[in-house]
Amino acid sequence: MISQEGFEPDVLGFLCNWCSYAGADLAGVSRFQYPPNVRIIRVMCSARVDPTIVLEAFIRGLDGVMVLGCHLGDCHYMTGNYYTEKRMKTTKNVLKSTGLSPDRLLIDWVSAAEGEHFAALVKDFTERIRKLGSLGNETHLELHQLKKRLVAAKEALAQEKLRWLVGREMELVDSANVFEEKVSQKEFDQLMLQIIEKEFSKRRILQSMQGEALSIREIAQRVGASPREVLRNVVSLEHEGLVLFVGVEGNSPKYRRAGG
Amino acid sequence: MKESGSVLVIGGGVAGIQAALDLADRGFRVYLVEETPSIGGRMAQLDKTFPTLDCSICILAPKMIECYRHPNITLLTYSEVEKVRGSAGNFTVEITRKPRFVDEAKCTGCGTCSQKCPIIVPNEFDMLLGDRKAIYMPLPQAVPRVTTIDKDSCLYFTRSVCKICQKLCQAEAVDFDQKPEKINLNVSAIIVATGFSLLNPSVINEYGYGRYKNVITSLELERLANASGPTGGHVTRPSDGKIPDKVAFIQCVGSRGLGRGVSYCSSACCMYATKEAILIKEHKPKSEVFIFYLDLRASGKGFQEFINRAKENWGVLYIRGRPGEIIEDPTTKDLIIFCEHTVRGEVRRLEVDMVVLCPAFIPRESNNKLSEKLRVKLDEYGFFKAEDASLVPVDSNIPGIFTCGCCQGPKDIPESVAQASGAAARAVEVITLTARREG
Amino acid sequence: MEHRRIETPKIGVFICHCGINIGGVIKVPEVVQYAKKLPNVVYAEENLYTCSSEGLSKIKEGIQEHHLDRVIVASCTPRTHESLFRATCTEVGLNKYLFEMANIRDQCSWVHMKDPEAATEKAKDLVRMAVAKASLLHPQEETEIDVIPSALVVGGGIAGITTALCLANQGFSVYIVEKEAKMGGMLRYLHKLYPTMRNASEVLNQLVNEAKASKNIEILTSSVVKEVKGFIGNFEVAIQKGDEKTVNFEVGTIIVATGATDFEPVGMYGYKKFDNVITQLQLEQLLKKGRLQNLKRVVMIQCVGSRQEGRSYCSRICCMTALKNSKLIRESYPDANIHIFYRDLQTYGQEYEKYYREVQEKGVKFIKYLPEKPPEVSLGENGKLNVNVYHSLINKQIEISADLVVLSTPLIQHEDAKELSQKLKVPLGPSGFFLEAHVKLRPVDFATDGVFVCGSAHWPADVGESISQAYGAASRASIPMSLKRLHTEALNALVDEEICSGCGLCELTCPFAAIRIEETKKGRKAKVIAASCKGCGACGAGCPQMAISMQHFTDEQLLAQIAALAEVKS
Ligand SMILES: Cc1cc2nc3c(=O)[nH]c(=O)nc-3n(C[C@H](O)[C@H](O)[C@H](O)COP(=O)(O)OP(=O)(O)OC[C@H]3O[C@@H](n4cnc5c(N)ncnc54)[C@H](O)[C@@H]3O)c2cc1C
Ligand SMILES: Cc1cc2nc3c(=O)[nH]c(=O)nc-3n(C[C@H](O)[C@H](O)[C@H](O)COP(=O)(O)OP(=O)(O)OC[C@H]3O[C@@H](n4cnc5c(N)ncnc54)[C@H](O)[C@@H]3O)c2cc1C
Ligand code: SF4
Ligand code: SF4
Ligand code: SF4
Ligand code: SF4
Ligand code: FES
């Protein structure tokens, strides 16, 4: 990848009030210097960070997002950061679907004693994003195209099924191998990837349809996916009532977005 | 809600903090007296805490700040209890606030003064492994967040020159003319929570503490392992700054001894040594860590499991026995530990880079004076004695005076905290009962 | 979700120099000028120290003179200063939730000291983000709930009685619910108590009588908790008393003091197979009733059923129990030969180590065995028991004959604890004991507000420790009860019932049992218990329907902050 001359990344950091924000304060008190590219939003717990909000940051054109919390086991609210971990893992995968590097999202832990660690994280992360370049530079997409993908990704992350599964991951995977009926982490991750792919494609299909009646082939062209996959997803969208079958034109069935 | 009645808490470690917060939340006025410039006690010095390995200051700092902000708590740091008179329900207490030469009300804790102060001395808070200035905050998370001038090292006080800090302080907080201040209080009950000290292990001469650079104490290790400590969290050998490959912990240094040191068990060392061993392993997974012990005392919640994890997941090696002697290789500064097998009579020898001694918990030196002022009994070792350790474990011999935490004897944090809340409850009982009698 | 729109906000921004700490790096006047031009900002000024009394009066004046309805201080960290500034706003009638901070010191001037330009730009960004959030802030009312000043103590052992008495003496009314017909718990079965060697029954009777005499305590024996509804301040409790009737009452807090029971080592070391293999608890009974005769040789085995696969913990009290009972035996039968086979002796602290030494001096012998080579008990031809053990110190297998073998077994959780934990919405930990809110700093609290724990229900504990904790639990429970009204920060989760599908994910997510599914007219819906919710946001960020919004950290506000940050870029 070619580095972008003069590119100064804009980085957003979500820091939990109890550890990572305190760690950032300690970096200040200790005068550890780090690059000025990061802006911080304080939240009570890293678990407040909804994946859709992370996507919103990218949609708005920010180049990198850090979500920092207490070390696992140290969350002020006990289990919060375990949820953060699972949710951000999924968010990274969704980000990948859009063509952006999942490395643009950093999830890490900073304790209230780790001022230096915080400074180092910001430094490394800023460098990493500097190397990746701007969003457009990385994906070679026009900004409006990329934005569309990101919006689709955000919508995927707002999907009930996806959110439900992310929320149950710990329970479903926990103590795998002890009870045979539990899902292994690997199986779960694979399942999640499939669902992410599918949800993302479905949002892309909806986006591509705008108001027109289209054939599967036409949709496939617009979203750049195989007609087979598109057909499967369109059927599923039809079940959900989001897409309507409008009739056959020639040999091809045509579909339209439900509602407006 | 406001309750009438007030309580004096002596000692601002985790026990004193908990007792103060419980009482203040309950609506009572609390005076929290701490002799050093900041509250926090030992727990503020620790890196992580067993058995869950959470970061010590991360969980303690919010409580420290809460004490500072609580409308019902008056923090009297850098202060001493002078005189105590009266009885349950009505004690009068005289307190001296030592001059810190910085106006607490004006100082914003910005640290400009410390940055420019030319005098560097070892920091007690870092177990003398790190430095501080003559005008300083013992730790970055100090509460209150104000500086203190150490009269003994300040150039102005020792040589009548400098005053750089005063010139730089835009808040005009530095005040070289500050005088000791006396405060008189009236309180219904008193809670003692003055904690513990560690035995200076040079008493156990054969381990070479003080003579061998790479023989350190467990509390020194806590500071080394701490990210805001003197080495930025790198556990390094004092002799050459190298990260050690082989570390041995020696338990019961001066504890459970017959003759030297103290005869009792210090309760928390088996666990904290295990924790520190894991910390070393976390920093450098390839290192070898040994723990020499007599009995592994791991009877608290989740403790045995913690030790099992140290053995199974981290490969910490436990060796039963009390080493007889340590010898230093004068060139490499490596250490050779000799340990005799009690019955078989054979001598084992183990060469390591660094030795960590886990010294006995001992009473604070100030206990003697304080106990006289309070007329409260000490036990045969010098810890505050409970009237009946089984039935009224937080009551002293004087009605209305209670004790909690390590000032009573060695304990871990959970026990100290539970007891502190307990002492608070007993104090409230006394206040309620005297009020009922009077009203 | 709140859709209250406010009239155009009037925001005031106070930018602090912090001496030279901010002003030495950041061009504060430039930031002030910049702030003045931001939307909704009607006033901006700089202060040398905003937190000084002078600075604080400037804020108050600003609010009054310029009719500010939002205040921003750009200075240091909200972790130490937010409450001070909020209090200042409240003094002149501005709701404290209309205050916002921008941290331009710890996150800006102190960490970009060598780049004043960039630091100044960043300070502007941070102020702009704060303004964006402040524009969307709402005044919030803190939830207040009434707390009934009475407590339910479940379990009438030494811990339960102590905590009840402590609360009763403070004037609260207390119900003790004990499932057995008699009060007293484990102490009813014990002989003498280490380390004081007082009679367990004397100690117990004194406390039980005190409890019975207290006019603030109502004792319900042969009773169990049938149902608990509600939350801190107002729990509705139904008690099943015997087979007959249910008793209903309301309490503000609940303390769990259900203790533990002892493990029966069936099939281990010949227990129940050979007559003279008994547990420490059985030995206590024999000692109490004076049934032991002619004891010559006694072997005690420690860690029977503990510190091993399946039950990995150390039960804390068994070593001292063995020491106590061997001491008692030696006192009655000075010739009795006693061996204690142990793994690690748990005689922690000052008292117990001394006790250990005394027992050693009395001639009790201690042999350390290895868990991989445990002792074996067999019946010899003479009808005597033989105990075989590998003596690790002398590296030899040895055999000792015994008239009596006493097994030290661990305390384990009651079978019905699971049920109780579900009724109270509090968890059990990995070893089956009740799990506190925080191992270190909240040892007697549960995460569920208003519910507390003490004694061996929490972990095996001796009498002194159980009593310390009992007082501790009393202190914690007394706080809400004495306040009578609780108010919590308005940082709650808010559920939009129109959107909520009642899926229950939030209930599973919340570690504080602060959001629960309830049947409503519109079907199953999530309901937040405002008094218990800590505002962490874990439920909201996971809700499949996105039905939950977080007070003071709403999506709207976060998105506005992001938009403000991105604004100059695009
Ligand atoms: C190396 C080491 C590691 C440890 N690790 C752990 C761990 O991982 N987990 C755990 O649970 N426990 C651990 N502990 C134990 C823990 O430190 C104690 O349980 C805890 O600090 C006790 O708190 P305290 O408040 O009773 O006493 P302290 O922390 O000693 O506080 C007492 C306070 O009182 C002040 N004071 C003393 N005398 C006076 C006086 N006369 N007037 C006014 N103020 C006075 C002191 O300055 C101090 O601030 C460790 C201990 C050591 C030594
Ligand atoms: C063999 C042995 C010897 C011991 N010797 C000593 C000693 O010498 N010195 C010492 O300090 N400690 C000793 N102990 C420890 C001592 O027994 C405990 O410290 C003490 O019993 C703890 O008190 P507690 O109130 O927490 O629990 P418990 O005494 O167990 O009391 C709990 C009570 O709760 C009731 N309960 C349980 N579940 C429910 C429910 N669901 N609903 C209503 N009620 C319920 C029980 O019936 C019981 O009455 C010994 C323990 C054993 C086993
Ligand atoms: S004394 Fe002055 S310069 Fe020093 S920390 Fe306090 S306010 Fe800052
Ligand atoms: S006067 Fe003392 S404290 Fe101040 S700068 Fe000089 S040496 Fe340091
Ligand atoms: S997770 Fe959301 S939809 Fe499900 S019950 Fe809770 S609030 Fe309702
Ligand atoms: S915000 Fe946190 S505490 Fe409140 S209901 Fe949601 S998960 Fe529970
Ligand atoms: S509070 Fe820090 S991650 Fe939850």
PDB file of C-alpha atoms in Angstrom, chain B residues 1 3 14 18 21-23 25-27 43 49-54 59-63 65 68-69 108-112 115 145 168-172 256-258 263-267 293-305 308 320 341-344 379-381 383-385 388-395 408-410 413-415 417-426 428-429 432-433 436, chain C residues 18-21 48-49 51 78-84 105 110 113 158 162 165-172 193-196 198 203 206-207 215-216 307 312-316 342-354 356-357 368 390 392-395 429 431 433-436 438-444 457-460 463-465 467-469 471-476 478-479 482-484:
ATOM      1  CA  MET B   1     -30.420  12.641  55.448  1.00  0.00           C
ATOM      2  CA  GLU B   3     -27.766  11.986  61.493  1.00  0.00           C
ATOM      3  CA  VAL B  14      -8.679   0.690  52.390  1.00  0.00           C
ATOM      4  CA  GLN B  18     -14.506   1.849  53.700  1.00  0.00           C
ATOM      5  CA  LEU B  21     -17.707   5.888  53.394  1.00  0.00           C
ATOM      6  CA  ASP B  22     -20.205   3.599  55.103  1.00  0.00           C
ATOM      7  CA  LEU B  23     -20.686   6.044  57.942  1.00  0.00           C
ATOM      8  CA  ASP B  25     -23.345   7.410  53.349  1.00  0.00           C
ATOM      9  CA  ARG B  26     -25.346   6.634  56.428  1.00  0.00           C
ATOM     10  CA  GLY B  27     -25.485  10.353  57.185  1.00  0.00           C
ATOM     11  CA  MET B  43      -3.464  -0.988  48.684  1.00  0.00           C
ATOM     12  CA  THR B  49      -4.695  -7.867  43.734  1.00  0.00           C
ATOM     13  CA  PHE B  50      -5.328 -11.568  44.253  1.00  0.00           C
ATOM     14  CA  PRO B  51      -7.263 -13.655  43.530  1.00  0.00           C
ATOM     15  CA  THR B  52      -8.882 -11.951  40.554  1.00  0.00           C
ATOM     16  CA  LEU B  53      -5.819  -9.951  39.516  1.00  0.00           C
ATOM     17  CA  ASP B  54      -7.660  -6.694  39.208  1.00  0.00           C
ATOM     18  CA  ILE B  59     -10.596  -0.124  42.021  1.00  0.00           C
ATOM     19  CA  LEU B  60      -9.297   1.935  44.917  1.00  0.00           C
ATOM     20  CA  ALA B  61      -8.972   5.380  43.305  1.00  0.00           C
ATOM     21  CA  PRO B  62     -12.732   5.844  42.786  1.00  0.00           C
ATOM     22  CA  LYS B  63     -13.216   5.185  46.510  1.00  0.00           C
ATOM     23  CA  ILE B  65     -12.042  10.305  45.261  1.00  0.00           C
ATOM     24  CA  TYR B  68     -12.647  13.510  49.018  1.00  0.00           C
ATOM     25  CA  ARG B  69     -15.938  14.550  47.487  1.00  0.00           C
ATOM     26  CA  THR B 108      -4.897  22.609  42.099  1.00  0.00           C
ATOM     27  CA  GLY B 109      -2.514  19.697  41.941  1.00  0.00           C
ATOM     28  CA  CYS B 110      -1.147  20.781  38.592  1.00  0.00           C
ATOM     29  CA  GLY B 111       2.361  19.661  39.436  1.00  0.00           C
ATOM     30  CA  THR B 112       4.201  22.600  37.880  1.00  0.00           C
ATOM     31  CA  GLN B 115       8.451  19.607  37.707  1.00  0.00           C
ATOM     32  CA  ARG B 145      -4.587  16.174  44.837  1.00  0.00           C
ATOM     33  CA  LEU B 168       6.017  29.213  39.617  1.00  0.00           C
ATOM     34  CA  CYS B 169       2.815  28.502  41.394  1.00  0.00           C
ATOM     35  CA  GLN B 170       0.198  30.689  39.765  1.00  0.00           C
ATOM     36  CA  ALA B 171      -2.368  29.622  42.295  1.00  0.00           C
ATOM     37  CA  GLU B 172      -0.182  31.156  44.992  1.00  0.00           C
ATOM     38  CA  ARG B 256       6.376 -18.195  61.804  1.00  0.00           C
ATOM     39  CA  GLY B 257       9.889 -18.043  63.099  1.00  0.00           C
ATOM     40  CA  LEU B 258      10.960 -19.118  66.500  1.00  0.00           C
ATOM     41  CA  SER B 263       6.070 -16.173  65.575  1.00  0.00           C
ATOM     42  CA  TYR B 264       2.737 -15.734  63.835  1.00  0.00           C
ATOM     43  CA  CYS B 265       1.701 -16.230  60.228  1.00  0.00           C
ATOM     44  CA  SER B 266       1.258 -13.134  58.075  1.00  0.00           C
ATOM     45  CA  SER B 267      -1.790 -14.593  56.335  1.00  0.00           C
ATOM     46  CA  TYR B 293       7.018 -22.106  51.362  1.00  0.00           C
ATOM     47  CA  LEU B 294       6.260 -23.927  54.601  1.00  0.00           C
ATOM     48  CA  ASP B 295       2.513 -24.427  54.270  1.00  0.00           C
ATOM     49  CA  LEU B 296       0.466 -22.986  51.457  1.00  0.00           C
ATOM     50  CA  ARG B 297      -2.215 -20.990  53.165  1.00  0.00           C
ATOM     51  CA  ALA B 298      -4.941 -20.499  50.655  1.00  0.00           C
ATOM     52  CA  SER B 299      -8.175 -20.814  52.512  1.00  0.00           C
ATOM     53  CA  GLY B 300     -10.002 -17.741  51.251  1.00  0.00           C
ATOM     54  CA  LYS B 301     -12.545 -17.615  48.503  1.00  0.00           C
ATOM     55  CA  GLY B 302     -11.109 -18.738  45.197  1.00  0.00           C
ATOM     56  CA  PHE B 303      -7.589 -18.938  46.659  1.00  0.00           C
ATOM     57  CA  GLN B 304      -6.838 -22.613  46.169  1.00  0.00           C
ATOM     58  CA  GLU B 305      -8.054 -22.316  42.595  1.00  0.00           C
ATOM     59  CA  ASN B 308      -3.868 -24.279  41.032  1.00  0.00           C
ATOM     60  CA  ARG B 320       8.473 -26.787  50.372  1.00  0.00           C
ATOM     61  CA  HIS B 341      15.786 -30.844  53.299  1.00  0.00           C
ATOM     62  CA  THR B 342      14.599 -31.045  56.878  1.00  0.00           C
ATOM     63  CA  VAL B 343      14.773 -34.780  57.334  1.00  0.00           C
ATOM     64  CA  ARG B 344      16.886 -36.180  54.577  1.00  0.00           C
ATOM     65  CA  ASP B 379      -1.859  -7.667  71.880  1.00  0.00           C
ATOM     66  CA  GLU B 380       1.420  -9.311  72.765  1.00  0.00           C
ATOM     67  CA  TYR B 381       2.826  -8.446  69.327  1.00  0.00           C
ATOM     68  CA  PHE B 383      -1.400  -5.075  67.079  1.00  0.00           C
ATOM     69  CA  PHE B 384      -4.624  -3.542  68.353  1.00  0.00           C
ATOM     70  CA  LYS B 385      -6.356  -6.169  70.410  1.00  0.00           C
ATOM     71  CA  ASP B 388     -12.970 -10.811  72.113  1.00  0.00           C
ATOM     72  CA  ALA B 389     -11.742 -11.779  68.669  1.00  0.00           C
ATOM     73  CA  SER B 390     -14.479 -14.358  68.268  1.00  0.00           C
ATOM     74  CA  LEU B 391     -17.586 -12.678  69.522  1.00  0.00           C
ATOM     75  CA  VAL B 392     -17.043  -8.974  69.142  1.00  0.00           C
ATOM     76  CA  PRO B 393     -14.170  -8.941  66.663  1.00  0.00           C
ATOM     77  CA  VAL B 394     -14.139  -5.194  66.046  1.00  0.00           C
ATOM     78  CA  ASP B 395     -14.639  -3.946  69.607  1.00  0.00           C
ATOM     79  CA  GLN B 408      -5.618  -5.824  64.304  1.00  0.00           C
ATOM     80  CA  GLY B 409      -3.337  -8.297  62.627  1.00  0.00           C
ATOM     81  CA  PRO B 410      -2.490  -9.568  59.151  1.00  0.00           C
ATOM     82  CA  ILE B 413      -8.262  -6.758  51.489  1.00  0.00           C
ATOM     83  CA  PRO B 414     -11.674  -8.489  51.474  1.00  0.00           C
ATOM     84  CA  GLU B 415     -11.407  -9.241  55.174  1.00  0.00           C
ATOM     85  CA  VAL B 417     -13.146  -4.247  53.995  1.00  0.00           C
ATOM     86  CA  ALA B 418     -15.768  -6.509  55.560  1.00  0.00           C
ATOM     87  CA  GLN B 419     -14.400  -5.672  58.994  1.00  0.00           C
ATOM     88  CA  ALA B 420     -14.353  -1.970  58.216  1.00  0.00           C
ATOM     89  CA  SER B 421     -18.039  -2.043  57.394  1.00  0.00           C
ATOM     90  CA  GLY B 422     -18.489  -4.063  60.564  1.00  0.00           C
ATOM     91  CA  ALA B 423     -16.716  -1.448  62.663  1.00  0.00           C
ATOM     92  CA  ALA B 424     -18.917   1.212  61.091  1.00  0.00           C
ATOM     93  CA  ALA B 425     -22.028  -0.714  62.100  1.00  0.00           C
ATOM     94  CA  ARG B 426     -20.789  -1.068  65.674  1.00  0.00           C
ATOM     95  CA  VAL B 428     -23.594   3.370  64.759  1.00  0.00           C
ATOM     96  CA  GLU B 429     -24.905   1.007  67.416  1.00  0.00           C
ATOM     97  CA  THR B 432     -27.830   5.015  68.677  1.00  0.00           C
ATOM     98  CA  LEU B 433     -27.629   3.536  72.145  1.00  0.00           C
ATOM     99  CA  ARG B 436     -31.402   6.682  73.297  1.00  0.00           C
TER     100      ARG B 436
ATOM    101  CA  CYS C  18      -5.136  26.036  34.863  1.00  0.00           C
ATOM    102  CA  GLY C  19      -2.318  28.406  35.696  1.00  0.00           C
ATOM    103  CA  ILE C  20       0.088  27.676  32.898  1.00  0.00           C
ATOM    104  CA  ASN C  21      -0.925  24.076  32.600  1.00  0.00           C
ATOM    105  CA  LEU C  48      -7.030  31.454  35.370  1.00  0.00           C
ATOM    106  CA  TYR C  49      -8.454  28.693  37.559  1.00  0.00           C
ATOM    107  CA  CYS C  51     -12.189  25.669  39.975  1.00  0.00           C
ATOM    108  CA  PRO C  78     -14.547  15.175  34.941  1.00  0.00           C
ATOM    109  CA  ARG C  79     -13.390  12.307  37.120  1.00  0.00           C
ATOM    110  CA  THR C  80     -12.211  14.754  39.732  1.00  0.00           C
ATOM    111  CA  HIS C  81     -13.966  18.013  38.906  1.00  0.00           C
ATOM    112  CA  GLU C  82     -17.367  17.309  37.421  1.00  0.00           C
ATOM    113  CA  SER C  83     -19.126  17.101  40.774  1.00  0.00           C
ATOM    114  CA  LEU C  84     -17.713  20.441  41.882  1.00  0.00           C
ATOM    115  CA  ARG C 105      -5.622  19.512  30.012  1.00  0.00           C
ATOM    116  CA  TRP C 110      -0.280  17.910  28.931  1.00  0.00           C
ATOM    117  CA  MET C 113       3.227  19.930  24.968  1.00  0.00           C
ATOM    118  CA  ILE C 158     -24.662 -17.017  64.379  1.00  0.00           C
ATOM    119  CA  THR C 162     -25.688 -11.109  64.837  1.00  0.00           C
ATOM    120  CA  LEU C 165     -29.302  -7.799  66.474  1.00  0.00           C
ATOM    121  CA  CYS C 166     -27.009  -5.131  65.103  1.00  0.00           C
ATOM    122  CA  LEU C 167     -29.815  -3.776  62.913  1.00  0.00           C
ATOM    123  CA  ALA C 168     -32.422  -4.099  65.659  1.00  0.00           C
ATOM    124  CA  ASN C 169     -30.199  -2.130  68.026  1.00  0.00           C
ATOM    125  CA  GLN C 170     -30.104   0.620  65.441  1.00  0.00           C
ATOM    126  CA  GLY C 171     -33.882   0.747  65.478  1.00  0.00           C
ATOM    127  CA  PHE C 172     -34.770  -1.201  62.340  1.00  0.00           C
ATOM    128  CA  LEU C 193     -15.243 -23.037  69.955  1.00  0.00           C
ATOM    129  CA  TYR C 194     -11.680 -22.342  69.002  1.00  0.00           C
ATOM    130  CA  PRO C 195      -9.780 -20.196  69.824  1.00  0.00           C
ATOM    131  CA  THR C 196     -11.564 -19.142  73.054  1.00  0.00           C
ATOM    132  CA  ARG C 198     -16.036 -21.339  75.178  1.00  0.00           C
ATOM    133  CA  VAL C 203     -22.344 -18.429  73.159  1.00  0.00           C
ATOM    134  CA  GLN C 206     -26.912 -15.806  74.853  1.00  0.00           C
ATOM    135  CA  LEU C 207     -27.374 -14.440  71.360  1.00  0.00           C
ATOM    136  CA  LYS C 215     -38.788  -6.066  70.364  1.00  0.00           C
ATOM    137  CA  ASN C 216     -37.522  -5.230  66.898  1.00  0.00           C
ATOM    138  CA  ARG C 307      -8.717 -29.516  47.519  1.00  0.00           C
ATOM    139  CA  SER C 312     -10.972 -27.762  44.555  1.00  0.00           C
ATOM    140  CA  TYR C 313     -11.335 -25.301  47.399  1.00  0.00           C
ATOM    141  CA  CYS C 314      -9.929 -25.267  50.898  1.00  0.00           C
ATOM    142  CA  SER C 315     -12.666 -25.066  53.491  1.00  0.00           C
ATOM    143  CA  ARG C 316     -10.692 -22.814  55.810  1.00  0.00           C
ATOM    144  CA  TYR C 342      -2.518 -32.821  56.722  1.00  0.00           C
ATOM    145  CA  ARG C 343      -1.564 -31.224  53.442  1.00  0.00           C
ATOM    146  CA  ASP C 344      -1.037 -27.589  54.401  1.00  0.00           C
ATOM    147  CA  LEU C 345      -2.021 -26.387  57.809  1.00  0.00           C
ATOM    148  CA  GLN C 346      -4.278 -23.352  57.647  1.00  0.00           C
ATOM    149  CA  THR C 347      -3.374 -21.666  60.897  1.00  0.00           C
ATOM    150  CA  TYR C 348      -3.218 -18.136  59.597  1.00  0.00           C
ATOM    151  CA  GLY C 349      -2.870 -14.929  61.604  1.00  0.00           C
ATOM    152  CA  GLN C 350      -1.511 -14.368  65.100  1.00  0.00           C
ATOM    153  CA  GLU C 351      -3.950 -16.410  67.170  1.00  0.00           C
ATOM    154  CA  TYR C 352      -4.118 -19.561  65.143  1.00  0.00           C
ATOM    155  CA  GLU C 353      -0.413 -20.016  64.645  1.00  0.00           C
ATOM    156  CA  LYS C 354      -0.011 -19.729  68.411  1.00  0.00           C
ATOM    157  CA  TYR C 356      -0.979 -24.630  66.492  1.00  0.00           C
ATOM    158  CA  ARG C 357       2.190 -24.359  68.495  1.00  0.00           C
ATOM    159  CA  LYS C 368       2.196 -34.085  55.911  1.00  0.00           C
ATOM    160  CA  TYR C 390       3.407 -42.190  52.723  1.00  0.00           C
ATOM    161  CA  SER C 392       6.895 -37.401  52.499  1.00  0.00           C
ATOM    162  CA  LEU C 393       9.534 -35.972  54.765  1.00  0.00           C
ATOM    163  CA  ILE C 394      11.215 -39.284  55.529  1.00  0.00           C
ATOM    164  CA  ASN C 395      10.268 -40.774  52.195  1.00  0.00           C
ATOM    165  CA  GLY C 429     -20.102 -18.729  42.491  1.00  0.00           C
ATOM    166  CA  SER C 431     -17.771 -23.502  44.289  1.00  0.00           C
ATOM    167  CA  PHE C 433     -21.200 -20.389  47.604  1.00  0.00           C
ATOM    168  CA  PHE C 434     -23.025 -17.100  47.183  1.00  0.00           C
ATOM    169  CA  LEU C 435     -21.168 -14.718  44.915  1.00  0.00           C
ATOM    170  CA  GLU C 436     -20.611 -11.195  46.197  1.00  0.00           C
ATOM    171  CA  HIS C 438     -16.865  -7.583  44.134  1.00  0.00           C
ATOM    172  CA  VAL C 439     -14.393  -9.976  45.707  1.00  0.00           C
ATOM    173  CA  LYS C 440     -12.239  -7.230  47.149  1.00  0.00           C
ATOM    174  CA  LEU C 441     -14.172  -4.085  47.655  1.00  0.00           C
ATOM    175  CA  ARG C 442     -17.728  -5.262  48.110  1.00  0.00           C
ATOM    176  CA  PRO C 443     -17.340  -8.498  50.052  1.00  0.00           C
ATOM    177  CA  VAL C 444     -20.763  -8.452  51.720  1.00  0.00           C
ATOM    178  CA  ALA C 457     -23.098 -18.708  53.076  1.00  0.00           C
ATOM    179  CA  HIS C 458     -20.425 -16.599  51.399  1.00  0.00           C
ATOM    180  CA  TRP C 459     -17.460 -18.856  52.131  1.00  0.00           C
ATOM    181  CA  PRO C 460     -16.414 -21.136  54.987  1.00  0.00           C
ATOM    182  CA  VAL C 463     -17.307 -17.569  64.143  1.00  0.00           C
ATOM    183  CA  GLY C 464     -15.186 -14.411  64.449  1.00  0.00           C
ATOM    184  CA  GLU C 465     -15.079 -13.928  60.697  1.00  0.00           C
ATOM    185  CA  ILE C 467     -19.561 -12.064  62.979  1.00  0.00           C
ATOM    186  CA  SER C 468     -17.301  -9.444  61.364  1.00  0.00           C
ATOM    187  CA  GLN C 469     -19.133  -9.990  58.122  1.00  0.00           C
ATOM    188  CA  TYR C 471     -21.739  -6.525  61.241  1.00  0.00           C
ATOM    189  CA  GLY C 472     -20.470  -5.547  57.807  1.00  0.00           C
ATOM    190  CA  ALA C 473     -23.695  -6.650  56.146  1.00  0.00           C
ATOM    191  CA  ALA C 474     -25.652  -4.775  58.800  1.00  0.00           C
ATOM    192  CA  SER C 475     -23.727  -1.623  58.007  1.00  0.00           C
ATOM    193  CA  ARG C 476     -24.316  -1.939  54.297  1.00  0.00           C
ATOM    194  CA  SER C 478     -28.493   0.090  57.193  1.00  0.00           C
ATOM    195  CA  ILE C 479     -27.421   2.737  54.685  1.00  0.00           C
ATOM    196  CA  SER C 482     -31.610   4.925  57.358  1.00  0.00           C
ATOM    197  CA  LEU C 483     -31.801   7.256  54.388  1.00  0.00           C
ATOM    198  CA  LYS C 484     -35.398   6.120  53.920  1.00  0.00           C
TER     199      LYS C 484
END
